[in-house]
Short mmCIF file of C-alpha atoms and ligand atoms in Angstrom, two decimals:
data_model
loop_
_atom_site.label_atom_id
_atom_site.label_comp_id
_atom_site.label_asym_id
_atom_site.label_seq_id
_atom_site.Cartn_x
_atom_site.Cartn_y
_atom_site.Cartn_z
CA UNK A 283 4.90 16.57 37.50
CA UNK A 284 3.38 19.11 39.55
CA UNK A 285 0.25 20.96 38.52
CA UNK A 286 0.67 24.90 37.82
CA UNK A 287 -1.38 25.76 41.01
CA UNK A 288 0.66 22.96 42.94
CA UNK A 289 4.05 25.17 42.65
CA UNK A 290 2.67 27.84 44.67
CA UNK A 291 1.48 25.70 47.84
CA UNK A 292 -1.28 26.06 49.84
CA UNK A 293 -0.03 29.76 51.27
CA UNK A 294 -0.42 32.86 51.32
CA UNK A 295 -3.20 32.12 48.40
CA UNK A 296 -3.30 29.92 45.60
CA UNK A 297 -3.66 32.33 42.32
CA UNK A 298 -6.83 32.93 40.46
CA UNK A 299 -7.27 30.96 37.18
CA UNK A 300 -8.24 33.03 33.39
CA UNK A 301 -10.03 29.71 32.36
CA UNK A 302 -10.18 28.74 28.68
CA UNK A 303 -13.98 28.64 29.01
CA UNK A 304 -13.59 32.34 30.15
CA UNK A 305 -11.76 32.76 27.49
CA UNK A 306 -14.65 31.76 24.98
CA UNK A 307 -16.75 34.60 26.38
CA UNK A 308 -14.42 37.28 24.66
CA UNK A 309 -16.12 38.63 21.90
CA UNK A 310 -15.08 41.25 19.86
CA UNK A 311 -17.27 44.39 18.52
CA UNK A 312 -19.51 43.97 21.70
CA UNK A 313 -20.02 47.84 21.22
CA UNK A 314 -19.75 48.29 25.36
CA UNK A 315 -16.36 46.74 25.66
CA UNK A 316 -14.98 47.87 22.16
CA UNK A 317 -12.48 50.59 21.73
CA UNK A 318 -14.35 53.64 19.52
CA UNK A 319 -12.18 53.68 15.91
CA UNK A 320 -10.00 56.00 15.90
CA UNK A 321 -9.54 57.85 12.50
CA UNK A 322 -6.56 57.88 10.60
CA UNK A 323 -5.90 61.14 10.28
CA UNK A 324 -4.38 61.91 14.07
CA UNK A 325 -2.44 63.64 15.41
CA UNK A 326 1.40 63.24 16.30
CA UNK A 327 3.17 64.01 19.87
CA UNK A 328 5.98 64.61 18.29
CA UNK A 329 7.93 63.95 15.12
CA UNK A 330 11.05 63.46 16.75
CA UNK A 331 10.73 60.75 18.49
CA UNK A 332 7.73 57.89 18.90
CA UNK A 333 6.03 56.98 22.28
CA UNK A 334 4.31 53.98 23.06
CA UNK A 335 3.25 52.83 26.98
CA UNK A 336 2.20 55.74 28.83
CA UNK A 337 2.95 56.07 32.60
CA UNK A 338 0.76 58.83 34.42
CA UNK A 339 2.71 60.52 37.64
CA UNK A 340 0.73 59.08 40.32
CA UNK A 341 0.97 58.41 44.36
CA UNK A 342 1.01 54.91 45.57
CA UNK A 343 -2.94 54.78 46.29
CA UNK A 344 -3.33 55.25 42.75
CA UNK A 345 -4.28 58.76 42.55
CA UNK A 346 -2.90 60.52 39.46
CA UNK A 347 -1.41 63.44 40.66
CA UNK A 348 -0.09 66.88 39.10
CA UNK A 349 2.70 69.20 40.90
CA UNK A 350 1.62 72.88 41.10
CA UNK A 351 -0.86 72.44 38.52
CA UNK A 352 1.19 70.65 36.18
CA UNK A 353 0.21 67.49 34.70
CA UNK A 354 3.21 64.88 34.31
CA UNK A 355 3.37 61.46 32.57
CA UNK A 356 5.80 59.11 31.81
CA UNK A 357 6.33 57.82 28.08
CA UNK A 358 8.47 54.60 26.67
CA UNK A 359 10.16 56.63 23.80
CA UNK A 360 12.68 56.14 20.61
CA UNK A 361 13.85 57.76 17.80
CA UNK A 362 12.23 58.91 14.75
CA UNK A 363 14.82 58.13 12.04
CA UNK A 364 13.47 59.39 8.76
CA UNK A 365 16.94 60.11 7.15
CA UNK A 366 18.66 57.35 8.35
CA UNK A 367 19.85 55.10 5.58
CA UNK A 368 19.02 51.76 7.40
CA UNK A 369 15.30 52.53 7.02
CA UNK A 370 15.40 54.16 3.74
CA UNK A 371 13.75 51.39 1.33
CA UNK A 372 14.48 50.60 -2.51
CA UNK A 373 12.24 53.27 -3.54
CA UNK A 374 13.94 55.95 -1.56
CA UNK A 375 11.29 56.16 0.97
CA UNK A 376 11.41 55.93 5.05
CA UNK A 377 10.04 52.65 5.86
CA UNK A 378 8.40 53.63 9.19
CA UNK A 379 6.87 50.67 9.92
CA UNK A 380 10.22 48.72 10.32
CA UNK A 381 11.51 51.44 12.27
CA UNK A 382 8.36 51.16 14.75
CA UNK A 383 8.85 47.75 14.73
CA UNK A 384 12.33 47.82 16.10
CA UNK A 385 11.60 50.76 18.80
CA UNK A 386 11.47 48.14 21.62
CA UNK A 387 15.18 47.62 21.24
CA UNK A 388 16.31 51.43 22.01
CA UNK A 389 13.24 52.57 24.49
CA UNK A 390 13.93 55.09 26.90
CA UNK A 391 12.02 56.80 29.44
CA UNK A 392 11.36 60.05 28.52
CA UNK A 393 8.55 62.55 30.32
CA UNK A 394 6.15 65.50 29.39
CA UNK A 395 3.97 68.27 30.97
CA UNK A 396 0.64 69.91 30.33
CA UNK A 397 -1.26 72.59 32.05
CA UNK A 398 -4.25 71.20 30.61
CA UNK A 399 -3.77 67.19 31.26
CA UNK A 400 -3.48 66.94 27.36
CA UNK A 401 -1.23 68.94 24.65
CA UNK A 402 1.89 67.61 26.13
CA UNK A 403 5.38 69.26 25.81
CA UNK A 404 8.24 66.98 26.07
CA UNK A 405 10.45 67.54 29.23
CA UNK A 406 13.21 65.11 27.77
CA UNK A 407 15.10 61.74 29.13
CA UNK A 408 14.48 60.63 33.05
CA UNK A 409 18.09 59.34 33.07
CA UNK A 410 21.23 60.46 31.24
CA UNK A 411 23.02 57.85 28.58
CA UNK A 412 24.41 55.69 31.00
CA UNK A 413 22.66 55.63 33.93
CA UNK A 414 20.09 52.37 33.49
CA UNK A 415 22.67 49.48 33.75
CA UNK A 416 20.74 47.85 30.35
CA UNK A 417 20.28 48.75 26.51
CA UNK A 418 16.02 49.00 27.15
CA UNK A 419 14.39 50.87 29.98
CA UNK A 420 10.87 49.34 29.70
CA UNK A 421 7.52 49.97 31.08
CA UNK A 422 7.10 50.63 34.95
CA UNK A 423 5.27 53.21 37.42
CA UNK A 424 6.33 57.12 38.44
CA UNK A 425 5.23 57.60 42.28
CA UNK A 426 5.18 61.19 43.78
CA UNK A 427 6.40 60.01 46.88
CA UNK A 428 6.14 63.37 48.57
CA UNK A 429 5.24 67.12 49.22
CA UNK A 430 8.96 67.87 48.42
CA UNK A 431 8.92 66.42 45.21
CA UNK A 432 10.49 62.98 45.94
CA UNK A 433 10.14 60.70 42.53
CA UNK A 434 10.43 56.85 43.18
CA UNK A 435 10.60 55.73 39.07
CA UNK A 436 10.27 51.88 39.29
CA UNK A 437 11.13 50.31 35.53
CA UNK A 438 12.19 47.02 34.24
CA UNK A 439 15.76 46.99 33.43
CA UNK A 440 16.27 45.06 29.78
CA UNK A 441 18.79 43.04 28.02
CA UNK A 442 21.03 41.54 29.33
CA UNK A 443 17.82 39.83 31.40
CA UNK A 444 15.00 41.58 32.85
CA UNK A 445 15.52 42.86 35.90
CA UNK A 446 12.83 44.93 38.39
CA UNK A 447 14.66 48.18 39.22
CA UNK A 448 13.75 51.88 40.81
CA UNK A 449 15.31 55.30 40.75
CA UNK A 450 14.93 58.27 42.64
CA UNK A 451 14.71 61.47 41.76
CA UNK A 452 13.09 64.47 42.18
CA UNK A 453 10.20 66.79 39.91
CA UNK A 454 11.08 70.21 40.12
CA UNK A 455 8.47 73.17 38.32
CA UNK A 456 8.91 76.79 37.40
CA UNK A 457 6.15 78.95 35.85
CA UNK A 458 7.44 77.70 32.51
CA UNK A 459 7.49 74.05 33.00
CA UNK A 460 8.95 71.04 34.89
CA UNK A 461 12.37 69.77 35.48
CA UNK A 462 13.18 66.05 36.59
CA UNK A 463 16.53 65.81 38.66
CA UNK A 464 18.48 63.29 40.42
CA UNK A 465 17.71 59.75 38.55
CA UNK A 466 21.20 58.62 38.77
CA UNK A 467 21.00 55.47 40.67
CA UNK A 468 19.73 52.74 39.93
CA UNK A 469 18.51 50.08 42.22
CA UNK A 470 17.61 46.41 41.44
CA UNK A 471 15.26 45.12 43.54
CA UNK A 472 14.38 41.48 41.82
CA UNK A 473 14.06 39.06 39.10
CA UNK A 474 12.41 35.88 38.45
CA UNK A 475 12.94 33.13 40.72
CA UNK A 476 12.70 29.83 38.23
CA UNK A 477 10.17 28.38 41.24
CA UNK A 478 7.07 30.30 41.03
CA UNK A 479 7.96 33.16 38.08
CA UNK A 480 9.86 31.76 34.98
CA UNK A 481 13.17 32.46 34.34
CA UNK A 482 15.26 33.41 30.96
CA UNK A 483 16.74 30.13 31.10
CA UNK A 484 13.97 28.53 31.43
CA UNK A 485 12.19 29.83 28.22
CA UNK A 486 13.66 32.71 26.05
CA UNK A 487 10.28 33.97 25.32
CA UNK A 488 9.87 34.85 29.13
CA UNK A 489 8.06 38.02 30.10
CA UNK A 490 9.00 39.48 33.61
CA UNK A 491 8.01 43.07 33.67
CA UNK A 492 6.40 46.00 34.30
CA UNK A 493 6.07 46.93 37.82
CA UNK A 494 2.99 48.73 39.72
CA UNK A 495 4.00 49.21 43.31
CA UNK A 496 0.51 50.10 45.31
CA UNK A 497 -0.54 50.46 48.67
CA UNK A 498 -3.28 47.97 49.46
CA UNK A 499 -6.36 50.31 51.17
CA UNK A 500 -7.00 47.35 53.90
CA UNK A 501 -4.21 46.50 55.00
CA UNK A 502 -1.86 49.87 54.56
CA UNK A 503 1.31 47.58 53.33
CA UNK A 504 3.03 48.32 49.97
CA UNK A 505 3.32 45.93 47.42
CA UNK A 506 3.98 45.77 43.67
CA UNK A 507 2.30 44.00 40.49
CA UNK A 508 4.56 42.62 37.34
CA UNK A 509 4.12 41.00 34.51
CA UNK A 510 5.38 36.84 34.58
CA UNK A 511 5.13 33.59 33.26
CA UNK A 512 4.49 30.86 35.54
CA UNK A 513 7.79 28.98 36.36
CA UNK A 514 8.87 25.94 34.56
CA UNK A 515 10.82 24.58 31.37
CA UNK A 516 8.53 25.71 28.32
CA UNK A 517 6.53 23.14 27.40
CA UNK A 518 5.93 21.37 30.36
CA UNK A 519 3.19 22.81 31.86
CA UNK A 520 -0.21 20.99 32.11
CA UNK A 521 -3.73 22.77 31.23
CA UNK A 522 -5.79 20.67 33.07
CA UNK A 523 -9.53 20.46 34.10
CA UNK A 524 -8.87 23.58 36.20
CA UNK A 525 -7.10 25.80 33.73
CA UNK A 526 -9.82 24.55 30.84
CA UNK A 527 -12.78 25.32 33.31
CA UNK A 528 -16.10 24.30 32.34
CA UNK A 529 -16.34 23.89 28.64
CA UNK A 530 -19.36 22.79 25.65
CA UNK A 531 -18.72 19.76 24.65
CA UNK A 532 -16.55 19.65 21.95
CA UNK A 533 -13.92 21.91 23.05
CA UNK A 534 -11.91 19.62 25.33
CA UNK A 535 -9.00 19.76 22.68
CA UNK A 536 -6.30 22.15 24.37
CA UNK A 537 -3.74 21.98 21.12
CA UNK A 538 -0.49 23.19 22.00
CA UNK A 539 -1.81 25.41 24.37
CA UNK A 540 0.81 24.33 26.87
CA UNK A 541 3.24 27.14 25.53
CA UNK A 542 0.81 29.81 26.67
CA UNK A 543 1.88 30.67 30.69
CA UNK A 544 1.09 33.99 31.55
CA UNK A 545 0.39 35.42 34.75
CA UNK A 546 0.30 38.62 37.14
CA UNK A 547 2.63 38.68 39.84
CA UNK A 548 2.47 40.29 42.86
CA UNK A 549 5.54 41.53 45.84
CA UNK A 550 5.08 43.03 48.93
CA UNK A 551 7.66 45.41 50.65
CA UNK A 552 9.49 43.77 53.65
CA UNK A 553 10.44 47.60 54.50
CA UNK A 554 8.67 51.00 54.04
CA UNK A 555 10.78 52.95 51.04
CA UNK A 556 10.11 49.95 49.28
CA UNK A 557 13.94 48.71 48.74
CA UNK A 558 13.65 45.48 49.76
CA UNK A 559 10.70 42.85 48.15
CA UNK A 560 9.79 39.49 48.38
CA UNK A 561 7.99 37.56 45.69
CA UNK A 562 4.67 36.17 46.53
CA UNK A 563 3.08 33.48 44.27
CA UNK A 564 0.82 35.33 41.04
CA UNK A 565 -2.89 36.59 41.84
CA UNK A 566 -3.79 35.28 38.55
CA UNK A 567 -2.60 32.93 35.60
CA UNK A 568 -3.66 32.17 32.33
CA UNK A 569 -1.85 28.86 31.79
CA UNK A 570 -3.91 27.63 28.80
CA UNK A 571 -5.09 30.71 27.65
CA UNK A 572 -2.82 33.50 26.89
CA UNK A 573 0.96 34.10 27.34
CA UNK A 574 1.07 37.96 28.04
CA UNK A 575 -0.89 39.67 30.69
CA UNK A 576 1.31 43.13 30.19
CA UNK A 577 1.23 46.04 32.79
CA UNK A 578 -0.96 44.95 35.62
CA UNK A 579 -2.49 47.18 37.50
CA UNK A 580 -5.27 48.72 39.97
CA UNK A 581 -8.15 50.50 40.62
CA UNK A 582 -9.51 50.51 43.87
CA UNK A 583 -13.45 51.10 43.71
CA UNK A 584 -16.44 50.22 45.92
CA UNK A 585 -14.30 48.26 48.41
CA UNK A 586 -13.63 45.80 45.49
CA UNK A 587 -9.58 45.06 43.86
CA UNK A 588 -10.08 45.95 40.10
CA UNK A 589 -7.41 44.12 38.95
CA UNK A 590 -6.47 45.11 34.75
CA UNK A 591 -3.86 43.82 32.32
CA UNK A 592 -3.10 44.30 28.62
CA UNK A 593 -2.64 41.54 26.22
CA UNK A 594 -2.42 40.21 22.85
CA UNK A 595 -4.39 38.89 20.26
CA UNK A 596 -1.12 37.13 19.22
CA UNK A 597 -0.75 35.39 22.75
CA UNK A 598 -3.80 33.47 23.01
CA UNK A 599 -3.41 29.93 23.02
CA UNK A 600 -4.56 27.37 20.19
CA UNK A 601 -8.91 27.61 20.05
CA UNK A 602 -9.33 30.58 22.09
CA UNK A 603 -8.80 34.22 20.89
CA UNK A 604 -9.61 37.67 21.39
CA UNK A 605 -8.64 41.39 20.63
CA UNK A 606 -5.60 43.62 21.30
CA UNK A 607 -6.68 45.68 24.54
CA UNK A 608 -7.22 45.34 28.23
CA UNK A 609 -8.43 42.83 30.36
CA UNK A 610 -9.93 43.05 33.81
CA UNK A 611 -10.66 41.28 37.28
CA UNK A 612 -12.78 41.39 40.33
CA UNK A 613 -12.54 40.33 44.12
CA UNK A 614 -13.17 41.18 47.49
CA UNK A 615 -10.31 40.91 48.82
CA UNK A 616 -6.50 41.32 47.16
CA UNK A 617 -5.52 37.95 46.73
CA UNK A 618 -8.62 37.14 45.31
CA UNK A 619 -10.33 35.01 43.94
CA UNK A 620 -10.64 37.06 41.30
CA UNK A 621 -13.58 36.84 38.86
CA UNK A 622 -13.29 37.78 34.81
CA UNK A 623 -14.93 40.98 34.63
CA UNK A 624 -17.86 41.14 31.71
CA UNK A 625 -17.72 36.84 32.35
CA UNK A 626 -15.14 36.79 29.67
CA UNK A 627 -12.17 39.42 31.25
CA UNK A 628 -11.98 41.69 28.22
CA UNK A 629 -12.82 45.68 29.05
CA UNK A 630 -11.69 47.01 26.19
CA UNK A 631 -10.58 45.53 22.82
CA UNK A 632 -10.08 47.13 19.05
CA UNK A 633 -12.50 46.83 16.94
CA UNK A 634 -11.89 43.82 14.78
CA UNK A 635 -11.40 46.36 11.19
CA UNK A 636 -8.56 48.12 13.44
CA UNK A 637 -6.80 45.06 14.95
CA UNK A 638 -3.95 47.08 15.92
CA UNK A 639 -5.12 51.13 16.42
CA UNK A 640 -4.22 51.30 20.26
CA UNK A 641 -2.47 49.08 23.05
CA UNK A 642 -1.06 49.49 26.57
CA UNK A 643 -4.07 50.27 28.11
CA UNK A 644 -4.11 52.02 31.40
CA UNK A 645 -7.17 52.40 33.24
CA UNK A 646 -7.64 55.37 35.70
CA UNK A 647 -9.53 55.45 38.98
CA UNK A 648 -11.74 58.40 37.24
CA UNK A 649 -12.66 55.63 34.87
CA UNK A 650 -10.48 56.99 32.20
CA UNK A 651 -8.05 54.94 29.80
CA UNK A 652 -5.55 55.94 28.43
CA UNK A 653 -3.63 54.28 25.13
CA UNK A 654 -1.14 55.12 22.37
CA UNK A 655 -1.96 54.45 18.96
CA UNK A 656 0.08 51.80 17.16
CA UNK A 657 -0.67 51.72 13.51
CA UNK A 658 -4.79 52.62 12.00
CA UNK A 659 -5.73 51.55 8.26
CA UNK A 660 -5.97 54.49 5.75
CA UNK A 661 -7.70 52.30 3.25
CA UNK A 662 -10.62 49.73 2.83
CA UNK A 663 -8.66 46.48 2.65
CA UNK A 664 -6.35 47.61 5.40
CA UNK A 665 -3.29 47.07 3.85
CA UNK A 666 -1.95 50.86 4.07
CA UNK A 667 -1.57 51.96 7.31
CA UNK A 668 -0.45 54.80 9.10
CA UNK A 669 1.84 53.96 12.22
CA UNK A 670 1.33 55.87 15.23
CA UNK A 671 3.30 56.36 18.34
CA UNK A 672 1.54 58.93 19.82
CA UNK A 673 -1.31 59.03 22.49
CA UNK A 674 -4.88 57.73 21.43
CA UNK A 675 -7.98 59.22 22.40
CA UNK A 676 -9.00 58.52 25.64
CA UNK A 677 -12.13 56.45 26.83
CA UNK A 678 -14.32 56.64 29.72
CA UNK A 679 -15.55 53.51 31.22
CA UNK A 680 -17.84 52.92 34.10
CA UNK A 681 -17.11 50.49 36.03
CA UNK A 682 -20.51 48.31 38.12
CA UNK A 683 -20.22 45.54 39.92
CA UNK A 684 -18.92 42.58 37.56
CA UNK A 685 -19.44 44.85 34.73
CA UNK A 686 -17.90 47.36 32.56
CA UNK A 687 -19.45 50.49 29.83
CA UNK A 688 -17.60 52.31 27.33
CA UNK A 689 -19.44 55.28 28.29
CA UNK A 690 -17.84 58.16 26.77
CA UNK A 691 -14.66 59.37 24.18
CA UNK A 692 -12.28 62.38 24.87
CA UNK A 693 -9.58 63.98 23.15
CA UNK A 694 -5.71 62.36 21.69
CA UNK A 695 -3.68 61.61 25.46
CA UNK A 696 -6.25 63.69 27.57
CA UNK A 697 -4.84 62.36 31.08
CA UNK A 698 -6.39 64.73 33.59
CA UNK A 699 -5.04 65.20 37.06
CA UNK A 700 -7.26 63.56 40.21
CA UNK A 701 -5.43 65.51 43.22
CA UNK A 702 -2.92 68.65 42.47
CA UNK A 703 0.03 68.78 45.70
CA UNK A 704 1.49 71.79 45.91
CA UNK A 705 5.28 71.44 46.09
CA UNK A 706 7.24 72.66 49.23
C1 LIG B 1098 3.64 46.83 26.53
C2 LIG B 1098 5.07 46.38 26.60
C3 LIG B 1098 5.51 46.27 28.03
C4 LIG B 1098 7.00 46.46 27.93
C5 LIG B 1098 7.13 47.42 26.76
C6 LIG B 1098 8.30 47.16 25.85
O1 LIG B 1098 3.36 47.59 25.39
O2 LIG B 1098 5.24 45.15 25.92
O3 LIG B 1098 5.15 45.05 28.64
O4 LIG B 1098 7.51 46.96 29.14
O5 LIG B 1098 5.95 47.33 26.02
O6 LIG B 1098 8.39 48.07 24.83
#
């Protein structure tokens, strides 16, 4: 059987290993990588609808970008359905948290606008009914593409499969507001392979998702992070002496830690729109250690690749653990190696009395992250909650070297601009 690094050969790069003995570095409550609480008693987007993963408009060197002064992001968004009889309980009352639980079934891509990079007013669907070729349109990147307006909306395309798809279209704003147009085809561009990324067939509990198409700063060429599990049948990877790293004595045991395969893929662009992509082998796994690293992404600082990912408490691997929040990266050069940032990876986690008060974590080349809020206790035991899905409050981080500092708190979804381009 070959190892997990052995299925990637010996070029372009062999990926970076999240070690288990990183792993036992995470601590929660470590007050400078710990998520401020957020209160209970926020505020809602909207009452129409929830959102969860946010997507800021940005350009493909990361820069979040407004269009003549207006701020634009990207939302995953479903339903509110507080009189409909399938989630009216015994009692008569609207079970909310069922319907938030179901939401990743129906998610749609919706947008909103801001003058002020916060207070957002929904602009409405990207695509009419119809137009994605699958029942979920989940998480992906907006790229301003342009001084005319030109939108490239890469997505992941959802049930039947998982497929890595883009759309174009085209942001158009008046005094009053801003219009998306066009968004009516949609192109796939790829899907797991089965040799390096794991396929459907392969294990039904596959992630391949979420892409973040960049342009590298050294070497000008566009490529794209995702979301992946490394290929093979589940259950027969190996977590070896490499993916267990250097451990007390002790804590040799790996349990069923096997089942645990995540990893961050990367593309690159074999043309310049970006239509055609081939798959390189992941910059990172975490065979051993967790089995989602969700939204990968960027930020470009100090000549160093910040590389960050979301994940789970719930998709750590038998003896190692850690909060709900993001996760980060460092190297030199893009395909690595890439170091844990903190020693242990984690930037920013809940607090352990709000397991679950933000996720989907994206962090900002201003050192800003933004988050949604998922559900936040409204009593001492922290049975009753209240669900969210709306934005959270944003934190500042600064980011030094191997290290990262919560630094600073600011209001529900603030999501300022970094460059305004005026619209031709
Ligand atoms: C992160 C995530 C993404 C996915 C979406 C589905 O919150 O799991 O990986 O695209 O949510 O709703």
């Amino acid at each position: 059987m070959k190892s997990n690094t052995e299925k990637f050969g010996k070029t372009p790069h062999q990926p970076s290993l999240w070690t288990r003995a990183d792993a036992l570095k995470v601590h929660a409550d470590d007050p400078t990588t710990t998520q401020p609480l957020v209160s209970a008693d926020f505020p809602v987007l909207s009452n129409e609808v929830f959102i969860w993963d946010t997507m800021p408009l940005r350009d493909l060197d990361g820069n979040v970008t407004s269009v003549d002064g207006w701020s634009v992001i990207f939302t995953l968004t479903a339903d509110r359905h507080p009189n409909d009889p399938q989630y009216i309980d015994e009692n008569g009352n609207y079970d909310i948290t069922r319907d938030w639980n179901d939401r990743h079934g129906r998610a749609k891509m919706y947008y909103w606008f801001s003058r002020t990079g916060k207070d957002w007013e929904l602009g409405g669907r990207v695509m009419a009914e119809g137009v994605s070729p699958t029942a979920r349109e989940w998480a992906g990147t907006p790229i301003l593409l342009n001084e005319q307006g030109d939108v490239d909306l890469y997505y992941t395309a959802v049930t039947p499969g998982a497929t890595i798809v883009k759309v174009r279209g085209r942001v158009v704003t008046t005094e009053h507001g801003v219009s998306m147009v066009g968004f009516e085809k949609v192109k796939p561009l790829f899907e797991a392979d089965g040799k390096m990324y794991q396929t459907e067939a392969q294990n039904p509990f596959w992630g391949f998702r979420d892409p973040w198409p960049f342009r590298d700063p050294n070497d000008g060429k566009l490529y794209m992070l995702f979301e992946g599990n490394v290929a093979g049948e589940r259950g027969s990877h190996t977590v070896g002496e490499a993916e267990i790293g250097d451990v007390p004595p002790g804590y040799e045991d790996v349990g069923n830690s096997r089942f645990q395969t995540a990893c961050v893929g990367i593309a690159v662009a074999r043309d310049e729109d970006g239509d055609d992509w081939e798959m390189l082998p992941p910059l990172l796994t975490a065979v051993g250690v967790n089995d989602q690293t969700e939204r990968p992404h960027f930020v470009f600082q100090d000549g160093k690749y910040y590389l960050f990912t979301i994940s789970h408490t719930f998709t750590y691997a038998d003896g190692v653990t850690g909060p709900d929040g993001v996760y980060g990266f460092v190297a030199d050069s893009l395909f690595g190696p890439y170091v844990p940032l903190n020693g242990s990876g984690l930037v920013l986690g809940n607090p352990s009395s709000q397991p679950f008060q933000t996720y989907s974590h994206c962090v900002m080349p201003n050192g800003l992250v933004t988050s949604f809020i998922d559900s936040v206790p409204t009593d001492e035991s922290g049975t009753q909650i209240r669900i969210g899905g709306t934005e959270a409050p944003t934190v500042g981080i600064k980011i030094k070297g191997q290290q990262t500092f919560v630094v600073a708190e600011y209001d529900y979804g603030y999501i300022p601009p970094m460059l305004d381009v005026t619209l031709k």
